[in-house]
Coordinates of C-alpha atoms in Angstrom, one line a residue:
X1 CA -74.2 99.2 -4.6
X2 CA -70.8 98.8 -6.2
X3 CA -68.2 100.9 -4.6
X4 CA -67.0 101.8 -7.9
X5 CA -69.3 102.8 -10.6
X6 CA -68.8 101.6 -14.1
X7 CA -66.9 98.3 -12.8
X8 CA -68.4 94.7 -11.8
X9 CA -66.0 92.2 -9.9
X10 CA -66.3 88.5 -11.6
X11 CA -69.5 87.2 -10.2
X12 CA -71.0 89.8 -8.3
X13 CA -74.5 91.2 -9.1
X14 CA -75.2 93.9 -11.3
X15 CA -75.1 98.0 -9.1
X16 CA -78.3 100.1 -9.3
X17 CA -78.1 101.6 -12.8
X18 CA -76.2 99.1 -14.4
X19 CA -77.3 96.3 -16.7
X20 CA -74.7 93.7 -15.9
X21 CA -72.1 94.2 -18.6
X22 CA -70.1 96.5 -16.9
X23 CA -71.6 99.8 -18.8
X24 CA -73.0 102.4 -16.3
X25 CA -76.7 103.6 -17.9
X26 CA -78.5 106.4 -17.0
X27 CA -80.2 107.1 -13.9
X28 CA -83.5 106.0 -12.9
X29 CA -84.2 107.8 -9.8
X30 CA -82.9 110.8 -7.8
X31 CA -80.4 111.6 -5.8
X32 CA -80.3 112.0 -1.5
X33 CA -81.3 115.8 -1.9
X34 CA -84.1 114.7 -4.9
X35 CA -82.7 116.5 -7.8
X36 CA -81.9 114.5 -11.0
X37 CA -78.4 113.5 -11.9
X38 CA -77.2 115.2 -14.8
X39 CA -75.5 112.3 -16.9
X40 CA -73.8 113.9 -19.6
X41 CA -75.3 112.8 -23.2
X42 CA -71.7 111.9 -24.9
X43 CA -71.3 108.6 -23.1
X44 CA -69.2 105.7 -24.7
X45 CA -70.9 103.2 -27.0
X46 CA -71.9 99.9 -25.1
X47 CA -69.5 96.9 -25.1
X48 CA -66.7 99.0 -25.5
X49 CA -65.0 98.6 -22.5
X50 CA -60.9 97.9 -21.9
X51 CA -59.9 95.6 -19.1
X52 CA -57.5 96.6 -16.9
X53 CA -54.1 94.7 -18.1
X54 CA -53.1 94.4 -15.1
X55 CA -55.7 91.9 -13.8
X56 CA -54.9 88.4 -12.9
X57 CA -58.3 87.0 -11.3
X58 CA -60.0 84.5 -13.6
X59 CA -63.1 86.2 -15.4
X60 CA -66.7 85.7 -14.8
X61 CA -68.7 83.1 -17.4
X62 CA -69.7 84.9 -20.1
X63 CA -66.6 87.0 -20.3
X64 CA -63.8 87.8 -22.4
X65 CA -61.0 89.7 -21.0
X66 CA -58.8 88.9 -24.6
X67 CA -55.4 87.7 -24.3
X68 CA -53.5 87.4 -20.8
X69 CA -50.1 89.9 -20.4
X70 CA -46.9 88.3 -20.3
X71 CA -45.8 86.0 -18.1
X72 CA -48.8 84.9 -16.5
X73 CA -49.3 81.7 -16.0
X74 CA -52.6 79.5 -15.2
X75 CA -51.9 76.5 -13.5
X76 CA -49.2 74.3 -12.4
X77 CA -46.1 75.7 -13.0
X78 CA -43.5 73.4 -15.0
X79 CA -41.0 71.2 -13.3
X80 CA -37.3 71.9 -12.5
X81 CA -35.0 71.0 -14.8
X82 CA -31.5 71.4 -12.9
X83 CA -29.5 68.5 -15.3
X84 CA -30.8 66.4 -18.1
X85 CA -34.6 65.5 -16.9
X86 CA -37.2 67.6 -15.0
X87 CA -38.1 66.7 -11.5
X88 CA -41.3 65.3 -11.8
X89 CA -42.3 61.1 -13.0
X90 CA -41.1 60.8 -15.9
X91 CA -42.3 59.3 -19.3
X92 CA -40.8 56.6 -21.7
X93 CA -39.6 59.3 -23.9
X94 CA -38.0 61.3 -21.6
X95 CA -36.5 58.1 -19.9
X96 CA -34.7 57.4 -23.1
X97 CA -34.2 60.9 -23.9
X98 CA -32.8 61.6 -20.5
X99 CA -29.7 58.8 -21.3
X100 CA -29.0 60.1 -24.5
X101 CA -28.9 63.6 -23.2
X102 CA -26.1 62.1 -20.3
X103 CA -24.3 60.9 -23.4
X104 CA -24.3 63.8 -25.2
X105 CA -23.3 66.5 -22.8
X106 CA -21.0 64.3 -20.7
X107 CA -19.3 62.7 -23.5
X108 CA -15.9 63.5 -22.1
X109 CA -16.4 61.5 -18.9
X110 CA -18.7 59.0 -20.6
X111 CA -16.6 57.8 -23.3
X112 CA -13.4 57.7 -21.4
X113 CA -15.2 55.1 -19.3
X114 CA -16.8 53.7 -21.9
X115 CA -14.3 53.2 -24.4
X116 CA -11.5 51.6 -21.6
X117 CA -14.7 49.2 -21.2
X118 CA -15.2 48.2 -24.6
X119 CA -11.4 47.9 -25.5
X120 CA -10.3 45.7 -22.7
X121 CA -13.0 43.4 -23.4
X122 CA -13.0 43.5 -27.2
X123 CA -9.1 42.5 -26.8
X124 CA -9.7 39.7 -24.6
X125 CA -12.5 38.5 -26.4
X126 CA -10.2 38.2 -29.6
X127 CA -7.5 36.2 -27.6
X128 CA -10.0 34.0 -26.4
X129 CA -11.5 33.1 -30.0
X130 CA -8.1 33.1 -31.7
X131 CA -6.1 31.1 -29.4
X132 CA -9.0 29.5 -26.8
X133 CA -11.8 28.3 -29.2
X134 CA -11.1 25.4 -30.5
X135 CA -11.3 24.7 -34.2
X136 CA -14.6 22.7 -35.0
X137 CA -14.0 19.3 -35.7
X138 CA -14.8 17.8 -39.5
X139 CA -18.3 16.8 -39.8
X140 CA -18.3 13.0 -40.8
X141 CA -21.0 12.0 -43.5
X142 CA -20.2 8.5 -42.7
X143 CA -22.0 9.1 -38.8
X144 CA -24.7 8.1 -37.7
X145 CA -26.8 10.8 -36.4
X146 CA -26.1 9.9 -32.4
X147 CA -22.5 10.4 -33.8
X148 CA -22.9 13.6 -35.2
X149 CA -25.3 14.8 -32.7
X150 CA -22.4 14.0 -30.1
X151 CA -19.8 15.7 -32.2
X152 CA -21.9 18.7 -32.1
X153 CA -22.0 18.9 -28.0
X154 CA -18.8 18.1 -27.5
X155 CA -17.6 21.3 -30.0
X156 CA -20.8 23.3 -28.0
X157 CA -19.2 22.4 -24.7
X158 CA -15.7 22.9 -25.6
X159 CA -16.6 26.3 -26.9
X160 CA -18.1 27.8 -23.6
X161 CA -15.4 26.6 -21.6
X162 CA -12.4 28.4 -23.7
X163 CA -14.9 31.1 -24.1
X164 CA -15.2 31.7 -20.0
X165 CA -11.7 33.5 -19.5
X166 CA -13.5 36.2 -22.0
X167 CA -16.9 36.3 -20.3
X168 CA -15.0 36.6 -17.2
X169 CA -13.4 39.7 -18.2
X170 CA -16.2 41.1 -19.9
X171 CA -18.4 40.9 -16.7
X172 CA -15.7 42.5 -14.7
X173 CA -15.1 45.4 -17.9
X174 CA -19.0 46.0 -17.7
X175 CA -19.7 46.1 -13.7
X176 CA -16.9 48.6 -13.7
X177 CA -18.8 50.5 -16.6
X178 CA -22.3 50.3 -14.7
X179 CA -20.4 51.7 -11.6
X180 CA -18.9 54.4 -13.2
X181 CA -21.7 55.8 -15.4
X182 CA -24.5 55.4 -12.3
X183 CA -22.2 58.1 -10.6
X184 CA -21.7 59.8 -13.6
X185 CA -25.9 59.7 -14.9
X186 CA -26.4 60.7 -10.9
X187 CA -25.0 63.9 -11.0
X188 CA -25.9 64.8 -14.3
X189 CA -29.8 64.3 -12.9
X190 CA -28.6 67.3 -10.7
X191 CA -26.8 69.5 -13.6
X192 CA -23.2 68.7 -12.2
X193 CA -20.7 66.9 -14.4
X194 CA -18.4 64.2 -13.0
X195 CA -14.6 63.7 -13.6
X196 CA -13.6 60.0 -13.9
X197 CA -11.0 60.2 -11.0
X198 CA -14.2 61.3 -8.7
X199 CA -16.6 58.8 -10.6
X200 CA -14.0 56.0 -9.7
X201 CA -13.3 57.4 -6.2
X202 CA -16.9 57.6 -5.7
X203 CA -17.8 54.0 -7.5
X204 CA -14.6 51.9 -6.1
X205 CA -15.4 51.2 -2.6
X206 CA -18.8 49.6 -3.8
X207 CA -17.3 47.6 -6.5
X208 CA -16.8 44.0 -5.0
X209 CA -20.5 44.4 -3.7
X210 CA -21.8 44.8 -7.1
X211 CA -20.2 41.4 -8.3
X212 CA -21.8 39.9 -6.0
X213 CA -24.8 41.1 -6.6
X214 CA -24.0 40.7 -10.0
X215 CA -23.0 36.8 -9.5
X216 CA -26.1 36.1 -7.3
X217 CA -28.7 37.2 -9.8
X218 CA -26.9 35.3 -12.4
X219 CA -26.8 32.0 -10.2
X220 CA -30.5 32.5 -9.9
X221 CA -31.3 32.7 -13.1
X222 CA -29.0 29.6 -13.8
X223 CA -30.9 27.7 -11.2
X224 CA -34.2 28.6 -12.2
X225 CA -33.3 27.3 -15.8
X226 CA -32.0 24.4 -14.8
X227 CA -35.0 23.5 -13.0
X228 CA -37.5 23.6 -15.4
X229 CA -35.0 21.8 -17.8
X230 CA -33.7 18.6 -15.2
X231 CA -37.0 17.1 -15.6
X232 CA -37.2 16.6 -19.6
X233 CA -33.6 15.8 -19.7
X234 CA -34.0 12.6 -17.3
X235 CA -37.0 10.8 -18.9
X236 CA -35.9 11.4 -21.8
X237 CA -37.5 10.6 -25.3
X238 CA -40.8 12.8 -26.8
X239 CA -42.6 12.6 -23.1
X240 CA -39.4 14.6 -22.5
X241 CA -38.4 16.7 -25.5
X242 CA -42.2 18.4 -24.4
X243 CA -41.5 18.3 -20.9
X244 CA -38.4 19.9 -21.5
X245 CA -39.8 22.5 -23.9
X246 CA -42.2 23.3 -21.5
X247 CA -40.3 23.8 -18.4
X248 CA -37.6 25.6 -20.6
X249 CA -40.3 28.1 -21.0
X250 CA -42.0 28.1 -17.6
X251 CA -37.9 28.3 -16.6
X252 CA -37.6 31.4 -19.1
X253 CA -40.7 33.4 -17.7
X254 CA -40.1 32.6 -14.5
X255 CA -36.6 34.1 -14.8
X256 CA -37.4 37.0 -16.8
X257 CA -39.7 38.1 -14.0
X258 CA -36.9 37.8 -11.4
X259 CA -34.8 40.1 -13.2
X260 CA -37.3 42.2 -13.8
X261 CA -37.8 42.8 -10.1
X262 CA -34.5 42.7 -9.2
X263 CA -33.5 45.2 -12.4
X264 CA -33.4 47.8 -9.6
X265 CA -30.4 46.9 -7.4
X266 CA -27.7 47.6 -8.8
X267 CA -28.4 51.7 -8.3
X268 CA -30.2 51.5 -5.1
X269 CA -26.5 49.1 -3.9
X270 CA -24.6 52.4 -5.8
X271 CA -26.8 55.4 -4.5
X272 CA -28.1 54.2 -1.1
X273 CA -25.1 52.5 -0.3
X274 CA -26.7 49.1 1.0
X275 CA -25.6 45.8 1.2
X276 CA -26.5 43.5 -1.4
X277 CA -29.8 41.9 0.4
X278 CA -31.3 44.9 1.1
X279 CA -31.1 46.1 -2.5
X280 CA -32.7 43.6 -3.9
X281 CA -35.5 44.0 -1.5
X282 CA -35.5 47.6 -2.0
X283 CA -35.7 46.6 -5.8
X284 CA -38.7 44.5 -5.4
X285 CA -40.5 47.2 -2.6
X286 CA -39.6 50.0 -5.7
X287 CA -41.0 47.3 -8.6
X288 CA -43.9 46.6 -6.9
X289 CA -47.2 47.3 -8.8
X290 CA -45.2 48.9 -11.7
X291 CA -43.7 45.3 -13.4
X292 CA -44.7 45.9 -16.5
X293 CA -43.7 49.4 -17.2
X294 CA -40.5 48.9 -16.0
X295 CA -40.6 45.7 -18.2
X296 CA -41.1 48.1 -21.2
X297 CA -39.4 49.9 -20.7
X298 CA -36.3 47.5 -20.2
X299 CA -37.1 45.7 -22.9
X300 CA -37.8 48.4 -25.4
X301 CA -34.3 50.0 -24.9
X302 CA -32.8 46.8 -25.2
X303 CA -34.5 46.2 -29.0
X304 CA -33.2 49.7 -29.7
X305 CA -30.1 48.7 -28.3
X306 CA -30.0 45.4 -30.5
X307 CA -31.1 47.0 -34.0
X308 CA -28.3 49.9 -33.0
X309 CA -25.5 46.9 -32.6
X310 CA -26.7 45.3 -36.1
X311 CA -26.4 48.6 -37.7
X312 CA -23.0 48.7 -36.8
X313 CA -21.8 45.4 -36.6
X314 CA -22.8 44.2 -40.1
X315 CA -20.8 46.4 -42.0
X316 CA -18.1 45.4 -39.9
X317 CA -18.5 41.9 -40.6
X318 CA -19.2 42.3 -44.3
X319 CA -15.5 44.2 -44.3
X320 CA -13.7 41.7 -42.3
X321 CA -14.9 38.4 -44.5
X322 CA -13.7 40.5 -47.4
X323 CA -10.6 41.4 -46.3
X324 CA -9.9 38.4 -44.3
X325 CA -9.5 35.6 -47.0
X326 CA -9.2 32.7 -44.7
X327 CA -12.3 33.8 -43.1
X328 CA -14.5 34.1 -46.4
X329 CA -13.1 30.7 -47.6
X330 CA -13.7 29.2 -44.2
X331 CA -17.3 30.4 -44.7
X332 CA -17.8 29.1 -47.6
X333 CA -16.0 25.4 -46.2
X334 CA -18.6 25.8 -43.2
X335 CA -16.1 26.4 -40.9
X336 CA -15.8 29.4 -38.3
X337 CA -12.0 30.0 -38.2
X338 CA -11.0 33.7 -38.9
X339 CA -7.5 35.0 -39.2
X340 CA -6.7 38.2 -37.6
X341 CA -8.1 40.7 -40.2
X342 CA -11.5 39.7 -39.7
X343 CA -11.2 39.6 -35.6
X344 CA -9.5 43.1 -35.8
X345 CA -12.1 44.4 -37.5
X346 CA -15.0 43.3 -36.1
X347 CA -13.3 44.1 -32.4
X348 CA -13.1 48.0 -34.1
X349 CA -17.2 47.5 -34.2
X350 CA -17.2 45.8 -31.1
X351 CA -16.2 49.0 -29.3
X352 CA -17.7 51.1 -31.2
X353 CA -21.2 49.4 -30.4
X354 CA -20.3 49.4 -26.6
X355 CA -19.0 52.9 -26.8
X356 CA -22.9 53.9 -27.7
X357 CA -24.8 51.3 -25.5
X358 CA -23.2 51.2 -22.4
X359 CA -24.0 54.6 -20.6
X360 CA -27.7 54.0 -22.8
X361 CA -28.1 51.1 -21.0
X362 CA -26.9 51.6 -17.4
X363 CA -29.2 55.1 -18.5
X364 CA -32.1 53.8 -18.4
X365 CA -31.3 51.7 -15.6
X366 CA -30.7 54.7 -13.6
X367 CA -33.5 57.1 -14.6
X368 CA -35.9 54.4 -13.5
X369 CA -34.8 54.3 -10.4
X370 CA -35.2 57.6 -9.9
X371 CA -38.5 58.0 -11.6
X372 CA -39.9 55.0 -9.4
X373 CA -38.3 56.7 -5.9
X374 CA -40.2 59.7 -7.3
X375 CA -43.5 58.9 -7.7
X376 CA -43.0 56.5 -4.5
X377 CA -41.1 59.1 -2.1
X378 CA -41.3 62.6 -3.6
X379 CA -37.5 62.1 -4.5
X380 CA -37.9 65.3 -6.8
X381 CA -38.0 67.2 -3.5
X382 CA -34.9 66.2 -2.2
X383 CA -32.9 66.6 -6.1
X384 CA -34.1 69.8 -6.0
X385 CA -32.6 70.7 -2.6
X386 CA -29.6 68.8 -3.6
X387 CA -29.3 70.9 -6.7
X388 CA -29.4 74.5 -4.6
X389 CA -32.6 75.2 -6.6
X390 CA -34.4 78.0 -4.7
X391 CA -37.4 77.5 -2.7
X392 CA -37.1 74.1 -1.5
X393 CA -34.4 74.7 1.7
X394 CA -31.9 74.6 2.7
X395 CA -29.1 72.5 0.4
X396 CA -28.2 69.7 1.8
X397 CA -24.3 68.5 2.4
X398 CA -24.3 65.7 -0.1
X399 CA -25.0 65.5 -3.7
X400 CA -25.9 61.8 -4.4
X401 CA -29.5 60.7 -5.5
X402 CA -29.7 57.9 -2.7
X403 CA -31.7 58.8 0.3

């Protein structure tokens, strides 16, 4: 018999004199001493009882306690949320959202990296078209078509070398913005914004090992093209216009997947503070079995990233032909020199375009680092500790994500 008459515990069996739904009925037999309980005759009505509000155990099948008090919660509890994503693996979504988020609360720190980036390289950029490029040479209808054909290399080739002073720089202007925003979208994981003296501090030292890590993966993927190309080029003809087609996109795939793989280093080189070997192998150990999410991923942001720099850069475009006349009549001529108007303008869109996809970029870049390390090494652990979140020990003396 039930301790306490009138109440049954979830799953227990009905007491003597009760029919199971919690309502006592009358008695059916007497007492110790053998009189008759006297039950009084105004009971309450069946089905009428209140649960206690306090309760928290689960009821019994069958049951209906109504609705819960506050604050009680079944299940898991959420995630923490110290900075601009929760502790926990994270989805597309909030990969994405997590880079805007950096953008939009940091933007202080963010575009002062951002917008140093984009103006340095948007000015040397213009130098290099306005005074480097050469102008394209006449197209002769007289040629033959090996002529013209050769014309049309030698302007190609002549175009990438005066080009390479600007590429040069841009590299250098974007590694430096990578650096910077990986310190900066590091703490703001943790809820603790970043000044750009202690972003650059913090980012300098490691700065010459991210080139060449930067260098290497670009020599690899130079290689790896030129490879599948070398073989069409030499014979030569159509056996090697399809040889060359096909290696070109064995070459392509072939590369893609490297970066891919490799997409990784450049935070673990930042955050863990390795040499550039053992990032990429910690790149490819963090990859593994998770390509092509991380392939996705990278290559959804960078569509986004593309329709976002067509948005801007086509009004810019449209402005500078009309304001530029040398540049809408060289258009129309089939030529591609442009006076200063049109290279000013389009250089304003330039930065604004980098301004935006930089830190979205490097990001995503970061996030999924993080979200790999944490489905891989219970990295949220550790962020929360770092972030002085209560409950998971004792804080530890540094703040960076790298383990």
């Amino acid at each position: 018999m039930n301790d306490t008459p009138g109440w049954t515990s979830p799953g227990s069996a009905p007491s003597d004199g009760q029919d199971g739904s919690g309502v006592p009925g009358p008695p059916s037999s007497a007492d110790a001493n053998g009189s008759t309980a006297q039950w009084s005759k105004d009971q309450p009505p069946a089905d009428q009882w209140s649960p206690p509000t306090d309760r928290t155990t689960p009821p019994a099948p069958g049951q209906n306690w109504g609705t819960p008090p506050p604050n009680v919660h079944w299940g898991r509890p959420p995630a923490a949320k110290p900075g601009v994503v929760p502790l926990r693996p994270l989805g597309m979504g909030e990969i994405l959202d997590g880079a805007v988020k950096t953008l939009r609360t940091y933007w202080r720190t963010v575009l002062a990296i951002t917008v140093t980036v984009a103006v340095i390289s948007q000015i040397a950029d213009i130098l290099a078209q306005r005074y480097l490029v050469p102008a394209p040479p006449e197209v002769n209808t007289d040629a033959t078509p090996a002529e013209q054909l050769q014309q049309s290399v030698d302007s190609a080739q002549a175009s990438l070398i005066a080009l390479g002073p600007s590429l040069l720089v841009t590299m250098v202007a974007s590694l430096v913005s990578a650096a910077l925003l990986t310190v900066v979208i590091s703490r703001a994981i943790l809820g603790r914004p970043v000044s750009l003296g202690s972003a650059w501090q913090e980012a300098r030292p490691r700065l010459l090992q991210l080139l060449g890590l930067t260098l290497l993966l670009a020599a690899m993927a130079v290689a790896i093209v030129t490879v599948g190309l070398l073989p069409g080029l030499l014979i030569g003809g159509a056996p090697g216009v399809a040889l060359t087609f096909l290696g070109g996109l064995g070459a392509t795939v072939a590369a893609v997947w490297l970066m891919i793989r490799f997409s990784l280093s450049s935070p673990a080189l930042m955050l863990e503070r390795r040499g550039v070997v053992p990032s990429l192998k910690r790149s490819a150990k963090l990859v593994r079995g998770s390509w092509w999410r991380i392939f996705g991923i990278t290559l959804l942001t960078q569509l986004l990233i593309f329709l976002f720099a067509m948005i801007i850069a086509i009004p810019f475009t449209i402005i500078g032909i009309a304001v530029d006349g040398e540049g809408f009549s060289g258009l129309l001529s089939g030529t591609t020199t442009f006076g200063w108007p049109f290279l000013i303008i389009t250089g304003i869109g330039g930065v604004i375009t980098s301004a935006i996809t930089y830190p979205i970029s490097a990001g995503v870049t970061v996030l999924l680092y993080v979200d790999q390390r944490i489905r891989r090494e219970a990295l949220d652990l550790e962020l929360a500790r770092a972030a002085g979140l209560p409950g998971y020990g004792p804080t530890p003396g540094t703040s960076a994500v790298g383990g």
